[in-house]
mmCIF file of C-alpha atoms in Angstrom:
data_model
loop_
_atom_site.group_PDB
_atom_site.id
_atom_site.type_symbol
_atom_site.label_atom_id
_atom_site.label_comp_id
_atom_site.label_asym_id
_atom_site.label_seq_id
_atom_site.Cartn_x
_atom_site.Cartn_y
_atom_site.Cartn_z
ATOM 1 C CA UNK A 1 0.000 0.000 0.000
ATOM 2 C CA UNK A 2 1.227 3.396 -0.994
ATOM 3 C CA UNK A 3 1.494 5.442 2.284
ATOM 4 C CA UNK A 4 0.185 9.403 2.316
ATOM 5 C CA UNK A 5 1.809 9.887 5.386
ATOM 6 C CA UNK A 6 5.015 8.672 6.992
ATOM 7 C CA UNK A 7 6.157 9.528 10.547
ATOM 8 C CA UNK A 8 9.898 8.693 11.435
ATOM 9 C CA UNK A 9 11.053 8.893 14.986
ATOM 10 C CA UNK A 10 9.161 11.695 15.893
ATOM 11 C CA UNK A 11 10.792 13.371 19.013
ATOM 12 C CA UNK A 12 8.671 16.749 20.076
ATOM 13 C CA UNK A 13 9.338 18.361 23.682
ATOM 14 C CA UNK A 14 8.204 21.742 25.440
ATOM 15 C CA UNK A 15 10.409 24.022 27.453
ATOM 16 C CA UNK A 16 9.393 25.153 30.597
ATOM 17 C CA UNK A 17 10.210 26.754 33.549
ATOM 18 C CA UNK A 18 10.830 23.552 35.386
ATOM 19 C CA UNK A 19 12.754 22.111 32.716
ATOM 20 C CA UNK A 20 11.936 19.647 29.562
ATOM 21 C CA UNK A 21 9.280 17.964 28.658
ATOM 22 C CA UNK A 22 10.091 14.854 26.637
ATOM 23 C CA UNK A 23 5.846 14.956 24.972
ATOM 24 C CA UNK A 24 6.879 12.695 21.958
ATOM 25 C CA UNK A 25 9.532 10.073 22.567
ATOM 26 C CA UNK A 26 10.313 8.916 18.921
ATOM 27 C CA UNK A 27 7.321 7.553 17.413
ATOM 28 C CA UNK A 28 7.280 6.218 13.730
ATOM 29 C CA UNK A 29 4.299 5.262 11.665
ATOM 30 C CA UNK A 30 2.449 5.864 8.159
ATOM 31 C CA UNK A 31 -0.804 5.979 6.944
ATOM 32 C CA UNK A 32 -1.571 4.484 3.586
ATOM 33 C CA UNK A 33 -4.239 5.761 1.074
ATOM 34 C CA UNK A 34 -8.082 5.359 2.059
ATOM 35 C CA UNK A 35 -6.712 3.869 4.970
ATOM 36 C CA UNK A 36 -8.033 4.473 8.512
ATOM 37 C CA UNK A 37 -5.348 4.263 11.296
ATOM 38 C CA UNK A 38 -6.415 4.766 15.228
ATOM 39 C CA UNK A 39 -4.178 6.463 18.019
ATOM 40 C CA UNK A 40 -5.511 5.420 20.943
ATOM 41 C CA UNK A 41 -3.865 6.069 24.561
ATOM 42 C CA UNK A 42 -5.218 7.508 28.025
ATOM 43 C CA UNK A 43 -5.072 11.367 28.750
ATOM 44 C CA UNK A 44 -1.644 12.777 28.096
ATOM 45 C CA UNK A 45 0.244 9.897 26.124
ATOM 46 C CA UNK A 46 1.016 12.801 23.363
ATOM 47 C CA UNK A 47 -2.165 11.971 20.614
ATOM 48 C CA UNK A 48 -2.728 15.580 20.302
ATOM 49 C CA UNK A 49 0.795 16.933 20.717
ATOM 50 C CA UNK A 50 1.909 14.383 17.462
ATOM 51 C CA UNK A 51 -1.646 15.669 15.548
ATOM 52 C CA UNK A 52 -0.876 19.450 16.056
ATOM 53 C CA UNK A 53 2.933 18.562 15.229
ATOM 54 C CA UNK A 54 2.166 17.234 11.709
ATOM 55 C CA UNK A 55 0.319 19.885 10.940
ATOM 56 C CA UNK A 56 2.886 22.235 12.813
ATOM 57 C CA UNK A 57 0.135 24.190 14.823
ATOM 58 C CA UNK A 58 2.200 23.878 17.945
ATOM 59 C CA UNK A 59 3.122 26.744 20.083
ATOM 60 C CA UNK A 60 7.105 27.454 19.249
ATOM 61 C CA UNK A 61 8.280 28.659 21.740
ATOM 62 C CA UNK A 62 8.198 26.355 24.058
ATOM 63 C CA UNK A 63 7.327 23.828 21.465
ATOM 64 C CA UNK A 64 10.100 21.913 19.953
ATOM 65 C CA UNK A 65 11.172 19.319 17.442
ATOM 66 C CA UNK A 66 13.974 17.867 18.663
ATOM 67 C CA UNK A 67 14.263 15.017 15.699
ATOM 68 C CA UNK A 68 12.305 12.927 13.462
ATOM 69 C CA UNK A 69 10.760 13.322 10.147
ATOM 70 C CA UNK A 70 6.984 13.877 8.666
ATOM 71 C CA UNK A 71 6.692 12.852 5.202
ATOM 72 C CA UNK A 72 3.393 14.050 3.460
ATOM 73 C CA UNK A 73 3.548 12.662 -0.168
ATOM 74 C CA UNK A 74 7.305 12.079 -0.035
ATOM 75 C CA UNK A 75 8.058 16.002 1.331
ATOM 76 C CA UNK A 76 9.118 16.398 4.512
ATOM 77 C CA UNK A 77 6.449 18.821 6.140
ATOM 78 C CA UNK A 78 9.751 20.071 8.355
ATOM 79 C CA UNK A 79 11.377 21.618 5.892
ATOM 80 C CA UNK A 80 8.174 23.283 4.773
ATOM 81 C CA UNK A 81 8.362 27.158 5.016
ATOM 82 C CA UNK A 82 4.953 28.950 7.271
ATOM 83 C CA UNK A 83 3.961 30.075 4.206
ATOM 84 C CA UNK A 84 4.126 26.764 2.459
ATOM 85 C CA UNK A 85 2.007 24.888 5.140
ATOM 86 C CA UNK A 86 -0.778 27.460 5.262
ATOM 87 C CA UNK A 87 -1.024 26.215 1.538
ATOM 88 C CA UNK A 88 -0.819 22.153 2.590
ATOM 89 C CA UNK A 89 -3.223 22.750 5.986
ATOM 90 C CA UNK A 90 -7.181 22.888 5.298
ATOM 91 C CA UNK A 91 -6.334 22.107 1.507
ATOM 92 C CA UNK A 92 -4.352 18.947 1.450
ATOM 93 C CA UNK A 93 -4.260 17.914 5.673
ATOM 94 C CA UNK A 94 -7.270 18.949 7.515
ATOM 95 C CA UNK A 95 -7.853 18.759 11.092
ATOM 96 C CA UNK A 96 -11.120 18.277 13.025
ATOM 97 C CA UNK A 97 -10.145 20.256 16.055
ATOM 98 C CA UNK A 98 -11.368 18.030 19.853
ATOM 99 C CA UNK A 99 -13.642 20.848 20.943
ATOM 100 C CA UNK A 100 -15.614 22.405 18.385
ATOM 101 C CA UNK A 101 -17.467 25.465 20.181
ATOM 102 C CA UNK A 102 -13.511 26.734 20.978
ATOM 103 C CA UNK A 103 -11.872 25.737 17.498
ATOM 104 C CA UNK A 104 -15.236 27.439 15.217
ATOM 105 C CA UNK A 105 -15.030 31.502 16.112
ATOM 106 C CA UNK A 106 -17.891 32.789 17.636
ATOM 107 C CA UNK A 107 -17.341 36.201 16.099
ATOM 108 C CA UNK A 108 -18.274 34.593 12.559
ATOM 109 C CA UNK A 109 -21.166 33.290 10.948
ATOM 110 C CA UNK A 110 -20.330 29.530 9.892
ATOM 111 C CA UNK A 111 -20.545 30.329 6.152
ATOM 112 C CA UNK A 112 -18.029 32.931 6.495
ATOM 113 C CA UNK A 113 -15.664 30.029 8.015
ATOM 114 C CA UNK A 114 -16.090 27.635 5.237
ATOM 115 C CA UNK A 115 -16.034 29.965 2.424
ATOM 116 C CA UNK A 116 -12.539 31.707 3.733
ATOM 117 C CA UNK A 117 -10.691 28.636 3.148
ATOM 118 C CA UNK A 118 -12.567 27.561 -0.504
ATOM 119 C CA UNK A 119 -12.148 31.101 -2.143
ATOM 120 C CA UNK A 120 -8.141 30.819 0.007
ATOM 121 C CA UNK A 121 -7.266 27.352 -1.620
ATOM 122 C CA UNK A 122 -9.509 26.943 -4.448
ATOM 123 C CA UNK A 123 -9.609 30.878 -5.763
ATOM 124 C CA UNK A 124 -13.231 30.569 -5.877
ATOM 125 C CA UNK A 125 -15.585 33.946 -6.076
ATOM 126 C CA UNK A 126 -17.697 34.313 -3.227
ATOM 127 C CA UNK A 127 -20.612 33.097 -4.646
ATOM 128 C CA UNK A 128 -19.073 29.686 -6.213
ATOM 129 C CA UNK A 129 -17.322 29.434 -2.309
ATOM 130 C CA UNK A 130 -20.971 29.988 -1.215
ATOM 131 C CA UNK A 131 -22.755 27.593 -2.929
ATOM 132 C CA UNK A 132 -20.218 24.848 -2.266
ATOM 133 C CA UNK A 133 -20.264 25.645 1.098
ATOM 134 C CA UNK A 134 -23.848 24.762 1.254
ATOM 135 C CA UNK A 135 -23.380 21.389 -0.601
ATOM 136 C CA UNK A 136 -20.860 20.186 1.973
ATOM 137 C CA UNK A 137 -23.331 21.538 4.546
ATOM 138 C CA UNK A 138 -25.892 19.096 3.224
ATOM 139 C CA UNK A 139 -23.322 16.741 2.694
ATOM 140 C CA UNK A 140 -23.110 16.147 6.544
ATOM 141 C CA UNK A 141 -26.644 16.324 6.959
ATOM 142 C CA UNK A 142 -26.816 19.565 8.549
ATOM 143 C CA UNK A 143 -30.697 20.347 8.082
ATOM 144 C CA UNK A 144 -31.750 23.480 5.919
ATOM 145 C CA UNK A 145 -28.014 24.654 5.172
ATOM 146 C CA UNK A 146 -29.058 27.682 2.929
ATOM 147 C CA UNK A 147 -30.733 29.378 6.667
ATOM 148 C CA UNK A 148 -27.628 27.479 9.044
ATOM 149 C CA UNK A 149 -24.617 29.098 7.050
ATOM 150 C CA UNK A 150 -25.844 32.519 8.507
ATOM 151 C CA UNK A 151 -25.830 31.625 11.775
ATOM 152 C CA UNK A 152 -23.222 31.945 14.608
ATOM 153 C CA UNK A 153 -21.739 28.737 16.416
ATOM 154 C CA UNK A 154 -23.867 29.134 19.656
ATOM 155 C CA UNK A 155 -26.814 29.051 17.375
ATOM 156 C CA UNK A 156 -26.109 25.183 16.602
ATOM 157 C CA UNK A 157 -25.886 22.378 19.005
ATOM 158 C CA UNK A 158 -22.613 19.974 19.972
ATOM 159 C CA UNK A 159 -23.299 17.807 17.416
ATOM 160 C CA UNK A 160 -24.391 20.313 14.683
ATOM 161 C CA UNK A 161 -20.999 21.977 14.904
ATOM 162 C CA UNK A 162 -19.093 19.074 14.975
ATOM 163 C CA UNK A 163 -21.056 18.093 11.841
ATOM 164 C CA UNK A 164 -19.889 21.914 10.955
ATOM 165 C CA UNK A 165 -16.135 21.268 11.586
ATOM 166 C CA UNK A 166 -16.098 18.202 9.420
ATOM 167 C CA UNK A 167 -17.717 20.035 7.000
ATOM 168 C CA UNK A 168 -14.816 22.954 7.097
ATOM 169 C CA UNK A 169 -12.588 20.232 7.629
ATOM 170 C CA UNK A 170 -13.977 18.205 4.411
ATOM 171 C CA UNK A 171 -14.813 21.087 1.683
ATOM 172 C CA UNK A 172 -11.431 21.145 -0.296
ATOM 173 C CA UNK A 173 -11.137 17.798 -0.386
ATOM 174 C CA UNK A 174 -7.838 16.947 1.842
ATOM 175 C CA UNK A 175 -6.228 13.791 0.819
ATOM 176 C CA UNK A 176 -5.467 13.570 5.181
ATOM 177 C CA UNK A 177 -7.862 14.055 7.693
ATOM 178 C CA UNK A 178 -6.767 13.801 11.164
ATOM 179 C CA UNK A 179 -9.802 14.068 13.639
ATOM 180 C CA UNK A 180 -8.410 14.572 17.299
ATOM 181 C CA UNK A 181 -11.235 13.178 19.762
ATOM 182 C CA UNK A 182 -14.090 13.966 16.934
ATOM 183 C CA UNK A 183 -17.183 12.757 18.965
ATOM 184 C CA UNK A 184 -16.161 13.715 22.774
ATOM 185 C CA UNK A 185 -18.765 15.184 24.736
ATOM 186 C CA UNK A 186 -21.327 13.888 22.412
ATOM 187 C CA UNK A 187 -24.332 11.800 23.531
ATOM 188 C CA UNK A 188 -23.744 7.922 21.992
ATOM 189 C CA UNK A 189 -26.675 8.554 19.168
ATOM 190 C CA UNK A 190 -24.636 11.676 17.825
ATOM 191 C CA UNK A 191 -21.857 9.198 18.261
ATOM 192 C CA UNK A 192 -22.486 7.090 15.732
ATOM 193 C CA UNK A 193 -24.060 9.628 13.470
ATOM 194 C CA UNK A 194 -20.695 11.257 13.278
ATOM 195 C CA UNK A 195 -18.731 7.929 13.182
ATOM 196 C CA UNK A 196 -20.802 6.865 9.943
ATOM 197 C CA UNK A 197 -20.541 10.348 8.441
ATOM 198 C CA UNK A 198 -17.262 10.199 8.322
ATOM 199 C CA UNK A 199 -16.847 6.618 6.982
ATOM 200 C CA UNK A 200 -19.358 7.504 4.641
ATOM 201 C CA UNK A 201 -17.357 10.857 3.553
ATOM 202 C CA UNK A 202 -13.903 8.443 3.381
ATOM 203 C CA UNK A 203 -15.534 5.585 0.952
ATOM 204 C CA UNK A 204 -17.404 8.981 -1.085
ATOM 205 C CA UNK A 205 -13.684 11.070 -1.302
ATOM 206 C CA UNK A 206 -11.022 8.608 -0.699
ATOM 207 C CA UNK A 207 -8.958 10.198 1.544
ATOM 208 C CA UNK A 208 -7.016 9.195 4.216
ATOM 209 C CA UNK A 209 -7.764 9.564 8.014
ATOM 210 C CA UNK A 210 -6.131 9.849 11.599
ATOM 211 C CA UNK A 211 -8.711 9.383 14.275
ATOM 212 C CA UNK A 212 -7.336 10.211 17.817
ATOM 213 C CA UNK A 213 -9.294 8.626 20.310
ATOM 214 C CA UNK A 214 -9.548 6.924 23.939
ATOM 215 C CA UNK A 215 -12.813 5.213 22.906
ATOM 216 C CA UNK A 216 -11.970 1.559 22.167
ATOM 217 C CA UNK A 217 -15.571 0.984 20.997
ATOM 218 C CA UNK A 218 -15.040 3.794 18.233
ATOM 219 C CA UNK A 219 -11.275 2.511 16.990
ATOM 220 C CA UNK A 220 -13.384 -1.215 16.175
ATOM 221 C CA UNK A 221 -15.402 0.578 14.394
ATOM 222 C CA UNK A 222 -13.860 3.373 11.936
ATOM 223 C CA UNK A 223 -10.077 1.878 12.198
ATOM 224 C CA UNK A 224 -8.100 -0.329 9.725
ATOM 225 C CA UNK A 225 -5.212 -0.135 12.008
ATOM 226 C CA UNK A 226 -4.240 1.125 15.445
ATOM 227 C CA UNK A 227 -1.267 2.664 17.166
ATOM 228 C CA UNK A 228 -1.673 2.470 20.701
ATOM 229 C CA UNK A 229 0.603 5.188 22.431
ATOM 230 C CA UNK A 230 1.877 5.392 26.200
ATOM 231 C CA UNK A 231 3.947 8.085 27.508
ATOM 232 C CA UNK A 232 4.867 9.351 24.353
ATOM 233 C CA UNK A 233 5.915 6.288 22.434
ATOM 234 C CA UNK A 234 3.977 3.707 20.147
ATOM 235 C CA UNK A 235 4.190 0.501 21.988
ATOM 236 C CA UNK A 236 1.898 -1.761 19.680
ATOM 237 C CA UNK A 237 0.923 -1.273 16.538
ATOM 238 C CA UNK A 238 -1.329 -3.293 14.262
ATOM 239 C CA UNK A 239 -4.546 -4.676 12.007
ATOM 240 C CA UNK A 240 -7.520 -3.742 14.389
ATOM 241 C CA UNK A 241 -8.061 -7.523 14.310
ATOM 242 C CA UNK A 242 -4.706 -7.855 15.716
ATOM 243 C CA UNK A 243 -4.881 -5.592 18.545
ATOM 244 C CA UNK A 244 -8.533 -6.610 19.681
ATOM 245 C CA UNK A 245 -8.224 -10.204 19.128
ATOM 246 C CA UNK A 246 -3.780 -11.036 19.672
ATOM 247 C CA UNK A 247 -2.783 -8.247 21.766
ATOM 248 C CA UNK A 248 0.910 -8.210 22.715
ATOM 249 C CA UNK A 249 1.448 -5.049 25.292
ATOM 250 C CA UNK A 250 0.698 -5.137 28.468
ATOM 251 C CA UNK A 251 -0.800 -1.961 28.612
ATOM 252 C CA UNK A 252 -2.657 -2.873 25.506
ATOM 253 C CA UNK A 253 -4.390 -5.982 27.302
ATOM 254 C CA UNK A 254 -5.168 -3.535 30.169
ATOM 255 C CA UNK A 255 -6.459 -0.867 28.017
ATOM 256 C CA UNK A 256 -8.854 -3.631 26.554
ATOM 257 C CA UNK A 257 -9.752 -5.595 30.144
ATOM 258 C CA UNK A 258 -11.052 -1.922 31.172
ATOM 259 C CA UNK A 259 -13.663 -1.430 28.745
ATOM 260 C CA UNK A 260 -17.356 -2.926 29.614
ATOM 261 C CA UNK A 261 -18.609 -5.836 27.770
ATOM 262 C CA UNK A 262 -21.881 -7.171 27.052
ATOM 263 C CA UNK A 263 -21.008 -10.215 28.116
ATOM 264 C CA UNK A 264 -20.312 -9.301 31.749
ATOM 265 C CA UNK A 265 -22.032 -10.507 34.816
ATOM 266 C CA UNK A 266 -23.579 -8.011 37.346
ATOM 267 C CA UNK A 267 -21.102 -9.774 40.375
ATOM 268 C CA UNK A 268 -18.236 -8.870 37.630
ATOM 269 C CA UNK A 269 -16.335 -5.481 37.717
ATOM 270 C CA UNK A 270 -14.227 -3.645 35.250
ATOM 271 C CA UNK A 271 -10.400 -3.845 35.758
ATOM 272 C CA UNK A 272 -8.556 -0.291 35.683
ATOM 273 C CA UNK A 273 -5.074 0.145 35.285
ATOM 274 C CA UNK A 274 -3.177 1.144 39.304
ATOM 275 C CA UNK A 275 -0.342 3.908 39.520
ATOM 276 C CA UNK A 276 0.438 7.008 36.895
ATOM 277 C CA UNK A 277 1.965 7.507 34.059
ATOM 278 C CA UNK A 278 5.418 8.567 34.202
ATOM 279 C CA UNK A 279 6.987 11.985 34.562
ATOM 280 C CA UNK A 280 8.092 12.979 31.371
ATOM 281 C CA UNK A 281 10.519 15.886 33.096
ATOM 282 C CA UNK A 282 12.454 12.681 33.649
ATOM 283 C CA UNK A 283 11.226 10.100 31.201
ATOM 284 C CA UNK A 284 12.295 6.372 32.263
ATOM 285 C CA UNK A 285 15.142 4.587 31.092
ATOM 286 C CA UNK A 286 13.451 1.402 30.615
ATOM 287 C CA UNK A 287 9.976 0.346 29.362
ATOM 288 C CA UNK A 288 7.694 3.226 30.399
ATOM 289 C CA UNK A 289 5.535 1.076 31.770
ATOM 290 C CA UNK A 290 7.419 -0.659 34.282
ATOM 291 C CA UNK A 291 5.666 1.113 37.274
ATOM 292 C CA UNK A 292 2.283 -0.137 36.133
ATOM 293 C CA UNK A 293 2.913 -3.590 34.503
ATOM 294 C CA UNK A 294 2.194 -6.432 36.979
ATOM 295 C CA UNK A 295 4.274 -8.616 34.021
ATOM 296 C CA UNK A 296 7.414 -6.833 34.317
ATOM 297 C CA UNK A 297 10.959 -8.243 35.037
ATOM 298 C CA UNK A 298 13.899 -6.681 35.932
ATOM 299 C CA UNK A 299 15.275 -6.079 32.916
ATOM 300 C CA UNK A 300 12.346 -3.642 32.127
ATOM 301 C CA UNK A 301 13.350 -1.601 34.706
ATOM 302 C CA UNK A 302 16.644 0.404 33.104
ATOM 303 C CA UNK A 303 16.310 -1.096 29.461
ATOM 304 C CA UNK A 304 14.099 0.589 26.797
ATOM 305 C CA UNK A 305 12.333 -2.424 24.529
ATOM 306 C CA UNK A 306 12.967 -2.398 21.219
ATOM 307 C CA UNK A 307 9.750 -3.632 18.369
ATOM 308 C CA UNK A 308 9.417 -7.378 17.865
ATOM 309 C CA UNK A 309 7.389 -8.357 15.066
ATOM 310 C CA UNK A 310 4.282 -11.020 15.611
ATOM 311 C CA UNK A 311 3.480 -10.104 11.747
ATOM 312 C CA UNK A 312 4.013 -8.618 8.466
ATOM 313 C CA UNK A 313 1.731 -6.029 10.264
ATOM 314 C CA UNK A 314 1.677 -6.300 13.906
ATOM 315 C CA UNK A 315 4.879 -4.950 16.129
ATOM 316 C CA UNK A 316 5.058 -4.464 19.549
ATOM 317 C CA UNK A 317 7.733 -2.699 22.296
ATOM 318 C CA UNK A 318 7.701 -5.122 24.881
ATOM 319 C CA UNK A 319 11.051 -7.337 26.541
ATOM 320 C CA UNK A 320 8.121 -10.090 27.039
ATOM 321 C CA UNK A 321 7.796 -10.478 23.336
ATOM 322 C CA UNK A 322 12.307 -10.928 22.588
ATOM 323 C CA UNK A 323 12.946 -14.396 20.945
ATOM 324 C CA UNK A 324 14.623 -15.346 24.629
ATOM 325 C CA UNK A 325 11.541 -14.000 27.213
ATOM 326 C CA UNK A 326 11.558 -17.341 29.019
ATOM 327 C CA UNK A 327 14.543 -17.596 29.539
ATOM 328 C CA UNK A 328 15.415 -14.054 30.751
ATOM 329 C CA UNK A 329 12.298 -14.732 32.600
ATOM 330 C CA UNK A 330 13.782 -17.595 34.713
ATOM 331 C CA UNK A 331 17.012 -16.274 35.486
ATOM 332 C CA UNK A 332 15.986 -12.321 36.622
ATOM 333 C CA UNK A 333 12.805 -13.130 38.123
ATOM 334 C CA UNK A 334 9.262 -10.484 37.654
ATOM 335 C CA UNK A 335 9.467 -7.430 39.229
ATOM 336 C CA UNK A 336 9.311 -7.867 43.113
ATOM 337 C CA UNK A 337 10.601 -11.861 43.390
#
């Protein structure tokens, strides 16, 4: 599959008062065309910081890349001039921002949003920006777009202007769409009304998307493949068969055992995951997840994992997976033997 999007050892950090913040800890992936890949990870494993870093929307200062490369069609998007990404962003990436009340300006009627960026990218007139602004309107079933595009954000509800910021997301056609948290703070109907909107949208333009997400129940449903992050680094990535059904993290197999199932009795309880991620002033020297991991053995402690491969398509970053596991196993004990 010819990849849109490749991501190599991604390193991105903030300086603060206190010091450095280690955010991104040298993540690689890709995205392929019409492909759908997940990032999924708890609060604060870096989903958003690597989003806003493709598309270079981060803060700099304090903001920093400190290595890595972002390939968007073969060109590296970090040696891309300001000027040149305002040209790539909303016309070949586009980004469906987590909170859409904050991200859509409340100053502006929505029409005035969408058209900015058609008669920006596309040269349109006004009118032709109008008019196709109302098509992707209906496109994402907003109801009577001709009276909606003259209204203000507050005027819609949550779900209306998340329908609104995939369409200003959607109308020049991006090749990428990367949709950070697209359905949070929505009620589960809206949910799914969003989730097969944008399927719908993918099969109907053929572009490629990023969905950033904590919602296991969404990545089974929208995702051809999944990245699950943890403190900043990728530490399985694979198939969404692979993940759900021959997961190979530890954290992974926690991440799953915490979401409810239909198949669970009432004496049962869901399993959560004890301790905190670690400080990323001082990132660990070993696996990341050492604290947490009831699996871990002493090696873990001071030496980072490197990616075994279970597949063609499935890799994971955990000393539990190495060729000699057992055997290491035996002879240094788990953590607290």
């Amino acid at each position: 599959m010819e990849n849109v999007l490749e991501v190599k050892n991604l390193k991105i950090s903030f300086q603060t008062f206190f010091g450095e913040v280690e955010a991104v800890r040298g993540i690689t992936f890709s995205v392929g065309k019409k492909e759908t890949l997940a990032i999924v990870g708890e609060s604060g494993c870096g989903k958003s910081v690597t989003a806003n870093g493709i598309m270079q929307l981060l803060p700099m200062p304090p903001a920093f890349f400190k290595g890595g490369e972002i390939f968007f069609n073969g060109e590296n998007l970090l040696k891309k001039s300001e000027k040149q990404m305002q040209g790539i962003r909303g016309n070949k990436i586009s980004m469906v921002f987590q909170d859409p009340m904050t991200s859509l300006n409340p100053t502006m009627k929505i029409g005035y949003q969408i058209v900015e960026g058609l008669m920006k990218h596309n040269k349109m007139s006004r009118e032709e920006a109008r008019n196709k602004s109302i098509e992707m309107l209906e496109l994402v079933a907003v109801p009577q777009p001709e009276k909606r595009i003259n209204q203000y954000p507050h005027e819609f509800s949550g779900g209306m202007r998340q329908r609104v910021m995939i369409a200003l997301a959607m109308v020049c056609n991006p090749q990428l769409l990367i949709a950070d948290e697209p359905t949070t703070a929505l009620d589960v109907t809206v949910q799914a009304q969003i989730l097969e909107l944008m399927k719908g949208l993918k099969e109907k333009l053929g572009m490629s998307i990023i969905i950033i997400t904590h919602d296991l129940g969404i990545v089974a449903d929208v995702s051809d493949r999944v990245a699950v992050m943890y403190a900043g680094q990728i530490v399985e990535v694979g198939l969404t068969d692979e993940i759900f059904s021959s997961t190979k993290h530890p954290y992974t197999r926690k991440l799953l055992a915490s979401v409810p199932r239909l198949d669970m009795n009432k004496n049962e309880t869901l399993h959560s995951i004890d301790g905190t991620p670690p400080d990323l002033y001082v990132p660990p020297k070993g696996c990341s997840f050492y604290d947490r991991c009831t699996e871990a053995m002493k090696i873990c402690k001071d030496n980072m994992p490197g990616f075994y491969e279970h597949s063609s398509t499935h890799q994971s970053r955990c000393w539990l997976n190495h060729p000699m596991a057992q055997k290491a196993n035996s002879q240094e004990g788990r953590k607290g033997q």
